[in-house]
Amino acid sequence: MSRIGQTFTALKAHNRKALIPFITAGDPGKGLTVPLMHALVEAGADIIELGVPFSDPMADGPVIQRASERALANKVGLKDVLAMTAEFRKSNTTTPVVLMGYANPIEHMGYEAFAQAAKAAGVDGVLTVDIPPEESAGVSDVFKAHGLDPIFLLSPTTPESRVEQVAAAAGGFIYYVSLKGVTGSANLDTEEVAQKLAMVRKHCSLPVGVGFGIRDAATAEAVARIADAVVVGSRIVNEIETAPEGECTNRVKHVVAELRRGVDAASK
Amino acid sequence: MKLTDLPDSHGHFGPYGGIFVAETLMAALEELRAEYDKARNDPAFVAEFEYELKHYVGRPSPVYHAKRLSEAYGGAQIYLKREDLNHTGAHKINNTIGQALLARRMGKKRVIAETGAGQHGVASATVAARYGMECVVYMGAEDVARQSPNVFRMKLLGATVVPVSSGSKTLKDALNEAMRDWVTNVESTFYILGTAAGPHPYPMLVRDFQCVIGRECLVQMPELTGRQPDAVVACVGGGSNAIGIFHPYIPYEDVRLIGVEAGGSGIASGKHAAPLTAGTPGILHGFRSYLMQDENGQIIETHSVSAGLDYPGVGPEHSYLKDAGRAEYVAIDDDEALAAFHDLCRYEGIIPALESSHAVAYAKKLAPTLGKDKIILVNLSGRGDKDINTVAKVSGITL
């Protein structure tokens, strides 16, 4: 079983839900990413989603766009992200790391070469936002062959007829995008999400994480009641962006700890 | 498989094209594909599209023998397909009418568009006014500054113009922002994509709507000259005017098809917008094609005096035609394009768009290598009124 699978199994045994925070690699500085990853774990992260910076983040809102721009200004590319993961693995061999990004940097490196390097670095899962299952032939199977879980998205606009197809291509967990829109959008309707998740679970046995619109303990708790994992990105990246110099890690820890309390409140 | 049978049912032109978008857009693209499939086989839809092209756009656009220009260039006879004479001044309107009719069929009351030079934005604002739809146009902040007449035109037509300040502040960033709007408002909104690029079915449907250009030429050239041309030349940014004139000529194997990319300050300088000439395949904006990218797969900034060609990708069918060897792709730099711009003004009394001037500039190179009995057909894709500020500026003139 993959590290992601093991994590979900262990959480389930304790009736707990997963917290999956997101940061963009290289934001705010090249040397700060690995310390931030450890800080996320200390504050209660079960899985880390590490953003691979891209010049044209089409599915992201302004907060994560700016994080990508800062990381690119720091000259952080896919190879650096893999090096950071390898560095993180030197002192953490249990927390799964999922790379999240866009197709082109991986396509440019080559799917086979990337999968090999990612596995060696200690990456557990890969979410390429702009590769849907229809285009994943030669991608998902390569990832799976190297023991990487291909993570796929489902959205409010996904028709029931597609869920099975997406689930078949996926590994690790399914990421349900709670809103129509880009990352950082507001106004999460948990009632609507709950209905959709019930439908998804009819066709998919993988754990289901929910992201988009989660910004505090209350929304984290509400989502943790209906999902297997709570994914939080813009709220954390916003903290990184606005923290005074030297305060970044503490601020992030503070927010993640708050989200953790929210997630755990759902299990009580 | 014949070159004209593409794309396949998943939008692939060989290894190019496809649907590389986030899950939220998948259903909308499938809905669009299904609706377009019905529309293209619906005689009433086809008839209305043709009626609009004739009575609203003013088609067919003429083909004109540029005799003085041909003489000055000292070789082959140059003919111009006058897309600049269309309503709104460019070929873009052919596509926006087709897509607006689709939007109406699908009950969408709000349309969005991206624009570079502003020609597609104007064409989108125009059809939105014509069919009573709300229209929002995304435009790179840098382009808003250098194409101010078109910004005002869009506003006059009732559109909202949103300047985009992310990334390089040009066409690619406008496209990112339009995609973000679409993913947020996907149920109410129709995205009128301006070029033969983006996720399937856009490259196919934009091409189909633009093919009226080439189909008219197939009839007009024999009427004027007794035969088809030896070469068809068109500028390529995203590539919609080029694919529109090339595609009907694909089966005519004796006709050379030549796409002209923006060479900017010269290919060697790295400051250009010529992915087919100097790029490598990759994935951007929902499709696989030749791209301008760095060693990490990041998209690099493009440079061209012409805002409409200032794009790091190119429609997937062009990538396929390049690899198949059916079309040739070359680059013309800013200075060559500007010289051709002035040539056409002075010899023929036609002020061309800077985009189209790239095609004229390549004809200037090609013509002397061919005999006077040879024929070059240039797609004059747009008029240059929008560019007079840019031309004045590079000439050091204050208007």
XYZ file of C-alpha atoms in Angstrom:
667
model
C 0.000 0.000 0.000
C 1.237 3.504 -0.790
C 2.164 5.984 1.889
C -1.059 7.869 1.054
C -3.130 4.691 1.444
C -1.429 3.877 4.755
C -2.110 7.384 6.044
C -5.823 7.164 5.303
C -6.065 3.666 6.781
C -4.364 4.766 10.016
C -6.582 7.848 10.315
C -9.703 5.801 9.732
C -8.704 3.372 12.479
C -8.733 6.337 14.874
C -11.902 7.804 13.378
C -9.972 10.878 12.245
C -9.997 12.909 9.052
C -6.964 14.061 7.092
C -5.750 17.634 6.893
C -3.924 18.442 3.666
C -2.344 21.903 3.574
C -0.908 23.324 0.346
C 2.114 25.542 -0.128
C 3.901 26.542 -3.313
C 7.495 25.291 -3.426
C 9.940 28.205 -3.435
C 7.496 30.657 -1.848
C 8.522 32.877 -0.112
C 12.134 31.707 -0.510
C 13.974 28.711 -1.888
C 15.439 27.815 1.500
C 12.147 28.173 3.386
C 10.159 25.399 1.735
C 11.628 22.404 3.623
C 11.357 24.140 7.044
C 7.764 25.076 6.122
C 6.983 21.452 5.237
C 8.220 20.306 8.647
C 6.239 23.104 10.294
C 3.076 21.941 8.496
C 3.589 18.433 9.920
C 4.265 19.742 13.440
C 1.072 21.787 13.306
C -1.004 18.787 12.285
C -0.745 18.101 8.541
C -1.363 14.490 7.515
C -0.392 14.918 3.863
C 1.478 17.822 2.251
C 0.440 19.229 -1.069
C 3.438 20.921 -2.633
C 2.705 23.288 -5.519
C 5.042 23.183 -8.516
C 5.324 26.771 -9.762
C 4.099 27.423 -13.310
C 4.122 30.555 -15.429
C 0.464 30.191 -16.451
C -1.579 28.820 -13.531
C -4.932 28.872 -15.326
C -6.937 27.206 -12.555
C -5.616 29.371 -9.725
C -6.923 32.575 -8.209
C -4.767 35.649 -7.481
C -3.295 34.390 -4.165
C -1.736 31.227 -5.594
C -0.884 32.990 -8.873
C 1.249 35.423 -6.899
C 2.862 32.553 -4.954
C 3.799 30.990 -8.299
C 5.229 34.295 -9.509
C 7.313 34.674 -6.332
C 8.624 31.119 -6.644
C 9.530 31.642 -10.305
C 11.287 34.884 -9.376
C 13.290 32.711 -6.941
C 14.144 30.497 -9.953
C 12.414 27.420 -8.569
C 11.575 24.763 -11.153
C 10.415 21.161 -11.069
C 13.922 19.801 -10.388
C 14.235 22.071 -7.355
C 10.848 20.868 -6.099
C 12.073 17.272 -6.290
C 15.284 18.227 -4.484
C 13.228 19.890 -1.729
C 11.132 16.751 -1.332
C 14.279 14.614 -1.078
C 15.616 16.992 1.575
C 12.325 16.762 3.521
C 12.472 12.955 3.358
C 15.845 12.919 5.149
C 14.041 13.588 8.422
C 10.452 12.607 7.630
C 9.692 9.212 6.108
C 6.008 9.006 7.032
C 4.135 12.106 5.805
C 3.005 11.699 2.196
C 3.931 14.457 -0.271
C 1.681 15.167 -3.241
C 2.977 17.418 -5.997
C 0.310 19.657 -7.476
C 0.826 21.595 -10.650
C 0.302 21.875 -14.376
C 1.214 19.491 -17.154
C 3.898 21.360 -19.039
C 6.871 21.256 -16.625
C 6.353 17.473 -16.276
C 5.756 16.989 -20.009
C 8.964 18.901 -20.667
C 10.981 16.675 -18.329
C 9.301 13.573 -19.788
C 6.733 11.502 -17.878
C 9.013 8.471 -17.437
C 12.021 10.516 -16.323
C 9.847 12.568 -13.986
C 8.168 9.522 -12.416
C 11.542 7.912 -11.778
C 13.002 11.074 -10.235
C 9.867 11.807 -8.196
C 9.775 8.317 -6.720
C 13.467 8.510 -5.878
C 12.913 11.876 -4.179
C 10.137 10.439 -2.015
C 7.080 11.896 -3.755
C 3.893 9.880 -3.168
C 1.254 11.380 -5.425
C 0.947 13.739 -8.381
C -1.962 15.992 -9.273
C -1.654 17.613 -12.694
C -4.566 20.030 -12.781
C -4.808 20.159 -16.573
C -4.512 16.464 -17.376
C -8.002 14.951 -17.168
C -8.396 11.139 -17.376
C -9.120 11.448 -21.113
C -5.557 12.652 -21.705
C -3.914 10.556 -19.006
C -2.966 7.535 -21.133
C 0.819 7.357 -20.923
C 0.722 9.451 -17.749
C -1.318 7.702 -15.002
C -0.021 4.270 -15.940
C 3.581 5.525 -15.886
C 2.984 7.132 -12.482
C 1.359 3.953 -11.156
C 4.172 1.788 -12.515
C 6.591 3.828 -10.426
C 4.424 3.647 -7.317
C 3.136 7.228 -7.560
C -0.572 7.806 -6.936
C -2.203 9.810 -9.740
C -4.621 12.195 -8.020
C -7.584 13.406 -10.082
C -10.169 16.103 -9.579
C -13.933 15.903 -9.508
C -16.032 19.052 -9.599
C -19.613 20.242 -9.150
C -19.955 20.073 -12.942
C -18.774 16.452 -13.233
C -21.717 14.366 -14.438
C -22.377 11.105 -12.577
C -21.538 9.199 -15.758
C -17.912 10.407 -15.585
C -17.175 9.641 -11.931
C -16.383 5.990 -12.533
C -13.991 6.827 -15.362
C -12.148 9.356 -13.191
C -12.018 6.942 -10.240
C -10.591 4.192 -12.467
C -7.658 6.389 -13.482
C -7.065 7.691 -9.954
C -4.976 6.447 -7.047
C -4.448 7.576 -3.456
C -7.496 9.782 -3.065
C -9.958 11.780 -5.123
C -9.866 15.562 -4.840
C -13.360 17.014 -4.976
C -13.298 20.700 -5.922
C -16.159 22.149 -3.907
C -16.813 25.185 -6.090
C -17.022 26.254 -9.680
C -14.140 28.667 -9.941
C -10.462 29.105 -9.245
C -8.540 28.482 -6.025
C -9.217 31.059 -3.324
C -12.936 31.415 -4.079
C -15.348 31.871 -1.181
C -18.893 30.788 -0.297
C -18.676 27.074 0.269
C -22.063 25.303 0.429
C -21.430 22.166 2.524
C -25.007 20.957 2.028
C -24.474 20.821 -1.718
C -21.036 19.229 -1.322
C -22.479 16.523 0.949
C -25.055 15.558 -1.689
C -22.396 15.401 -4.372
C -20.055 13.307 -2.213
C -22.808 10.760 -1.607
C -23.078 10.354 -5.376
C -19.289 10.160 -5.795
C -18.981 7.434 -3.156
C -21.445 5.235 -5.051
C -18.858 4.954 -7.832
C -15.546 5.344 -6.033
C -13.937 3.480 -3.152
C -10.966 5.846 -2.763
C -10.938 8.376 0.097
C -12.369 11.739 -0.979
C -10.712 15.023 -0.087
C -12.510 18.335 -0.464
C -10.832 21.629 -1.270
C -11.680 25.233 -2.306
C -13.332 27.687 0.064
C -11.955 26.324 3.375
C -10.514 29.193 5.409
C -10.947 28.613 9.141
C -11.692 26.059 11.862
C -15.437 26.277 11.265
C -15.306 25.542 7.511
C -12.658 22.866 8.116
C -14.932 21.198 10.668
C -17.961 21.371 8.380
C -16.025 19.754 5.531
C -14.368 17.157 7.785
C -17.854 15.961 8.757
C -18.602 14.941 5.174
C -15.192 14.259 3.571
C -12.193 12.020 4.299
C -9.750 14.886 3.924
C -9.759 18.669 4.076
C -7.510 20.477 1.584
C -6.522 24.084 2.326
C -4.397 26.224 -0.001
C -5.076 29.929 -0.470
C -5.673 30.570 3.247
C -2.170 29.302 4.061
C -0.481 30.902 1.069
C -2.126 34.187 2.010
C -0.498 33.881 5.434
C 2.906 33.340 3.796
C 2.352 36.392 1.588
C 1.374 38.751 4.387
C 3.699 37.560 7.176
C 6.458 39.980 8.227
C 9.945 38.697 7.475
C 10.985 35.907 9.831
C 7.382 35.343 10.981
C 6.289 33.167 8.089
C 6.785 29.736 9.680
C 5.087 30.727 12.952
C 2.118 32.252 11.162
C 1.679 29.152 9.012
C 1.908 26.881 12.055
C -0.713 28.957 13.817
C -3.184 28.715 10.946
C -2.625 25.003 10.349
C -3.084 24.286 14.076
C -6.400 26.170 13.964
C -7.501 24.155 10.929
C -6.416 20.967 12.721
C -8.650 21.796 15.688
C -11.524 22.305 13.255
C -10.900 18.974 11.517
C -10.604 17.106 14.830
C -13.746 18.725 16.233
C -15.644 16.871 13.517
C -14.515 13.508 14.940
C -15.707 14.208 18.456
C -5.994 9.060 -42.619
C -6.207 12.161 -44.817
C -4.825 15.464 -43.508
C -8.267 16.985 -43.926
C -9.973 14.391 -41.696
C -8.506 15.764 -38.494
C -8.993 16.164 -35.615
C -10.076 12.739 -34.325
C -13.080 12.466 -32.012
C -10.961 13.523 -29.019
C -9.611 16.616 -30.730
C -6.194 15.216 -31.578
C -4.205 16.270 -34.609
C -1.651 13.476 -34.346
C 0.155 14.184 -31.059
C -1.214 17.755 -30.900
C -4.458 19.298 -29.680
C -6.560 17.410 -27.140
C -8.338 18.604 -23.996
C -5.922 19.659 -21.252
C -8.141 21.531 -18.804
C -9.225 21.256 -15.183
C -12.159 18.953 -14.465
C -14.634 21.815 -13.957
C -14.512 22.662 -17.687
C -14.785 19.120 -19.026
C -18.576 19.022 -19.015
C -18.833 22.446 -20.664
C -16.462 21.426 -23.453
C -18.407 18.230 -24.043
C -21.649 20.227 -24.148
C -20.091 22.601 -26.692
C -18.792 19.717 -28.804
C -22.181 18.013 -28.843
C -24.016 21.241 -29.682
C -21.590 22.130 -32.460
C -21.983 18.651 -33.877
C -25.730 19.198 -34.122
C -25.409 22.757 -35.408
C -22.990 21.962 -38.239
C -25.466 19.379 -39.537
C -28.467 21.662 -39.130
C -29.305 23.375 -42.456
C -31.024 26.239 -40.599
C -27.846 26.986 -38.584
C -25.655 26.827 -41.673
C -28.060 29.051 -43.612
C -28.174 31.663 -40.850
C -24.359 31.694 -40.561
C -24.054 32.204 -44.321
C -26.734 34.899 -44.327
C -24.903 36.816 -41.591
C -21.574 36.506 -43.406
C -23.116 37.912 -46.580
C -25.331 40.672 -45.228
C -23.644 41.680 -41.978
C -19.961 41.032 -42.685
C -20.104 41.860 -46.398
C -18.743 38.576 -47.749
C -17.395 37.377 -50.014
C -14.341 39.538 -49.443
C -12.597 40.348 -52.737
C -9.279 39.047 -53.985
C -7.216 41.931 -55.342
C -4.249 41.859 -57.708
C -1.651 44.166 -56.128
C 0.030 45.074 -59.414
C 2.203 47.968 -58.227
C 3.376 46.021 -55.213
C 4.135 42.992 -57.434
C 6.142 45.189 -59.757
C 8.047 46.760 -56.874
C 8.846 43.352 -55.388
C 10.121 42.228 -58.771
C 8.833 38.725 -59.272
C 5.658 36.716 -58.743
C 2.240 38.341 -58.970
C 0.851 39.141 -55.542
C -2.852 38.802 -54.857
C -4.433 39.935 -51.603
C -7.423 38.253 -49.974
C -9.089 41.324 -48.529
C -10.252 40.202 -45.076
C -9.449 43.771 -44.018
C -12.636 44.827 -45.811
C -14.875 42.759 -43.554
C -17.128 44.507 -41.065
C -14.923 45.323 -38.016
C -11.834 45.215 -40.203
C -10.463 41.696 -39.869
C -11.176 38.000 -40.346
C -12.071 37.634 -36.657
C -15.759 38.384 -37.250
C -16.238 35.145 -39.256
C -15.558 33.155 -36.107
C -17.367 35.363 -33.603
C -20.584 35.175 -35.602
C -20.369 31.391 -35.681
C -19.702 31.156 -31.953
C -22.357 33.747 -31.035
C -24.931 31.739 -32.992
C -23.832 28.668 -31.027
C -24.091 30.616 -27.754
C -27.635 31.645 -28.661
C -28.553 28.039 -29.502
C -27.247 27.000 -26.074
C -29.237 29.704 -24.280
C -26.158 31.544 -22.968
C -26.764 35.242 -22.387
C -23.223 36.201 -21.369
C -20.151 35.894 -23.585
C -16.498 36.397 -22.692
C -13.443 36.713 -24.892
C -9.693 37.240 -24.725
C -7.990 39.637 -27.073
C -4.471 40.647 -28.053
C -4.562 43.352 -30.705
C -8.180 43.977 -29.847
C -9.548 42.724 -33.178
C -11.137 39.633 -31.656
C -12.380 41.728 -28.729
C -14.028 44.161 -31.128
C -15.486 41.297 -33.164
C -16.849 39.704 -29.973
C -18.273 42.987 -28.667
C -19.849 43.501 -32.090
C -21.692 40.197 -32.188
C -22.700 40.555 -28.529
C -24.365 43.865 -29.443
C -25.844 42.335 -32.606
C -27.435 39.413 -30.690
C -28.203 41.221 -27.418
C -25.696 39.507 -25.118
C -23.577 40.761 -22.222
C -19.901 40.821 -23.178
C -16.712 40.881 -21.073
C -13.341 41.087 -22.844
C -10.034 40.256 -21.130
C -7.023 42.095 -22.484
C -3.419 42.253 -21.279
C -2.654 45.580 -19.597
C 0.219 46.163 -22.010
C -2.071 45.593 -24.989
C -4.709 47.921 -23.513
C -2.045 50.621 -23.600
C -0.804 49.955 -27.144
C -4.211 49.325 -28.740
C -6.273 52.115 -27.197
C -8.491 52.756 -30.260
C -9.776 49.176 -30.113
C -10.372 49.436 -26.355
C -12.619 52.427 -26.972
C -14.373 50.613 -29.828
C -15.230 47.715 -27.528
C -16.597 50.121 -24.939
C -18.693 51.916 -27.575
C -20.159 48.528 -28.476
C -21.222 47.994 -24.877
C -18.540 45.539 -23.760
C -16.672 45.618 -20.463
C -12.907 45.546 -21.018
C -10.917 44.037 -18.143
C -7.165 44.800 -18.210
C -5.086 41.804 -17.079
C -1.960 42.659 -15.084
C -0.655 39.171 -14.294
C 2.329 37.530 -15.992
C 3.548 39.271 -19.134
C 0.339 41.368 -19.383
C -0.306 40.249 -22.972
C -2.503 37.821 -24.892
C -1.515 34.642 -23.017
C -2.412 36.228 -19.694
C -5.708 37.483 -21.091
C -6.441 33.898 -22.133
C -5.610 32.628 -18.611
C -7.998 35.172 -17.133
C -10.790 34.356 -19.604
C -10.416 30.674 -18.656
C -10.655 31.620 -14.966
C -13.843 33.564 -15.624
C -15.264 30.658 -17.605
C -14.505 28.094 -14.908
C -16.292 30.347 -12.383
C -19.349 31.171 -14.523
C -19.405 28.073 -16.679
C -23.155 27.544 -16.625
C -24.206 31.056 -17.683
C -21.305 31.926 -19.934
C -20.114 31.109 -23.441
C -16.400 31.572 -24.049
C -15.814 32.972 -27.545
C -12.220 31.857 -28.122
C -10.562 33.994 -30.774
C -8.134 31.677 -32.463
C -7.860 28.102 -33.679
C -6.303 27.020 -30.384
C -7.458 26.073 -26.873
C -9.035 22.778 -25.845
C -11.111 20.685 -28.275
C -13.520 21.519 -29.887
C -12.249 25.104 -30.275
C -9.408 24.498 -32.781
C -11.846 22.592 -34.981
C -14.812 24.909 -34.780
C -12.774 28.107 -35.172
C -11.114 26.568 -38.229
C -14.469 25.534 -39.670
C -15.885 29.053 -39.251
C -12.737 30.611 -40.783
C -12.569 28.207 -43.726
C -14.930 30.498 -45.597
C -11.760 32.480 -46.451
C -10.066 29.629 -48.292
C -13.261 28.324 -49.868
C -13.919 31.713 -51.445
C -10.336 31.829 -52.753
C -10.754 28.421 -54.382
C -13.494 29.998 -56.529
C -12.036 33.503 -56.886
C -8.494 32.610 -57.960
C -9.509 30.618 -61.066
C -11.981 33.402 -61.965
C -9.221 36.022 -61.769
C -6.170 34.106 -62.956
C -7.479 30.927 -64.517
C -5.841 28.747 -61.875
C -4.992 28.263 -58.216
C -2.004 30.156 -56.755
C 1.502 28.710 -56.417
C 1.745 29.759 -52.786
C -0.669 30.878 -50.080
C 0.914 33.067 -47.402
C -0.656 34.040 -44.071
C 0.550 35.352 -40.733
C 0.378 32.989 -37.749
C -0.146 34.045 -34.158
C -2.664 31.558 -32.815
C -3.224 30.811 -36.469
C -6.922 31.289 -37.239
C -6.623 33.371 -40.410
C -3.885 31.035 -41.658
C -5.808 27.823 -41.006
C -8.910 29.467 -42.526
C -7.160 30.033 -45.842
C -4.861 26.948 -45.708
C -7.342 24.253 -44.851
C -9.385 24.267 -48.076
C -6.068 24.218 -49.991
C -4.629 21.172 -48.192
C -5.772 18.721 -50.924
C -4.220 20.968 -53.629
C -0.753 19.534 -53.273
C 0.867 21.874 -55.804
C -0.060 24.888 -53.710
C 2.598 25.775 -51.122
C 1.163 26.822 -47.770
C 3.409 29.226 -45.872
C 2.711 30.472 -42.358
C 4.589 33.549 -41.190
C 5.387 33.905 -37.507
C 6.473 37.007 -35.625
C 10.273 37.160 -35.539
C 10.276 40.160 -33.177
C 13.831 41.444 -32.811
C 15.098 38.388 -34.731
C 15.072 34.662 -33.940
C 18.703 34.779 -32.806
C 17.863 37.459 -30.219
C 15.400 35.132 -28.467
C 12.937 38.049 -28.437
C 10.244 36.779 -30.776
C 6.928 34.950 -30.952
C 7.768 32.106 -33.314
C 7.077 28.735 -31.623
C 6.905 26.782 -34.895
C 10.216 28.244 -36.050
C 12.107 28.072 -32.763
C 9.959 26.322 -30.120
C 9.316 22.789 -28.863
C 6.080 20.860 -28.181
C 4.345 21.293 -24.840
C 0.988 21.885 -23.170
C -0.578 25.299 -22.586
C -4.106 26.712 -22.557
C -5.765 23.349 -22.919
C -3.881 21.807 -25.851
C -0.563 20.329 -26.941
C 1.377 22.208 -29.613
C 4.691 23.917 -30.312
C 5.446 26.439 -27.554
C 7.996 28.980 -26.481
C 9.331 27.583 -23.214
C 12.474 27.473 -21.109
C 14.477 24.475 -19.862
C 12.046 24.044 -16.933
C 8.924 23.981 -19.097
C 7.925 27.514 -18.074
C 6.332 29.608 -20.802
C 8.628 32.452 -21.819
C 7.643 35.984 -22.685
C 7.160 36.766 -26.341
C 8.053 39.875 -28.271
C 6.459 41.312 -31.375
C 5.596 44.757 -32.647
C 2.225 43.219 -33.437
C 0.014 42.539 -30.411
C -2.048 39.973 -32.319
C 0.981 37.735 -32.949
C 2.417 38.154 -29.447
C 1.535 34.630 -28.274
C 3.853 31.798 -27.140
C 1.741 28.966 -28.584
C 0.118 28.164 -31.894
C -3.001 26.287 -32.981
C -2.427 22.511 -32.889
C -3.313 21.938 -36.531
C -0.371 24.116 -37.581
C 1.965 21.968 -35.474
C 0.571 18.940 -37.262
C 0.888 20.481 -40.734
C 4.475 21.453 -39.937
C 5.462 17.935 -38.854
C 3.574 16.428 -41.813
C 5.494 18.757 -44.123
C 2.290 20.038 -45.748
C 2.858 23.622 -44.610
C 6.066 25.614 -44.158
C 6.575 28.076 -41.345
C 8.947 31.026 -41.437
C 9.577 34.116 -39.313
C 9.579 37.798 -40.230
C 11.056 40.295 -37.811
C 9.571 43.614 -36.659
C 11.585 45.763 -39.077
C 10.693 43.646 -42.109
C 7.014 43.743 -41.151
C 7.102 47.523 -40.712
C 8.769 47.967 -44.105
C 6.048 45.866 -45.744
C 3.416 47.888 -43.875
C 4.742 51.061 -45.514
C 5.071 49.345 -48.910
C 1.410 48.426 -48.948
C 0.386 51.922 -47.837
C 2.419 53.605 -50.570
C 2.064 51.212 -53.498
C -1.530 50.124 -53.087
C -3.301 52.637 -50.833
C -4.035 49.950 -48.280
C -3.083 50.358 -44.609
C -2.628 46.763 -43.408
C -2.665 45.426 -39.856
C 0.849 44.867 -38.488
C -0.073 41.173 -38.161
C -0.912 40.907 -41.872
C 2.175 42.973 -42.722
C 4.252 39.954 -41.658
C 2.647 37.927 -44.466
C 3.228 40.743 -46.972
C 6.866 40.931 -45.833
C 7.377 37.256 -46.577
C 5.817 37.716 -50.018
C 8.438 40.425 -50.523
C 11.166 37.818 -49.915
C 9.498 35.058 -51.870
C 8.340 36.982 -54.943
C 11.785 37.742 -56.441
C 12.717 34.039 -56.211
C 9.776 33.132 -58.443
C 9.024 34.072 -62.055
C 6.604 36.855 -62.979
C 4.102 34.230 -64.112
C 3.903 32.735 -60.614
C 1.152 33.682 -58.197
C 1.335 34.355 -54.468
C -1.932 34.714 -52.580
C -1.506 36.676 -49.338
C -4.206 36.652 -46.703
C -4.555 40.307 -45.745
C -6.224 39.375 -42.493
C -6.908 42.848 -41.130
C -6.685 46.571 -41.653
C -4.153 48.729 -39.885
C -6.102 51.690 -38.490
C -5.656 50.206 -35.010
C -1.872 50.214 -35.475
C -1.240 53.806 -36.463
C -0.215 54.792 -32.922
C 2.282 51.934 -32.755
C 3.731 52.740 -36.168
C 3.992 56.428 -35.265
C 5.740 55.545 -32.014
C 8.361 53.265 -33.599
C 8.934 55.949 -36.239
C 9.536 58.512 -33.491
C 6.467 60.539 -34.405
C 4.064 62.025 -31.844
C 0.480 62.170 -33.079
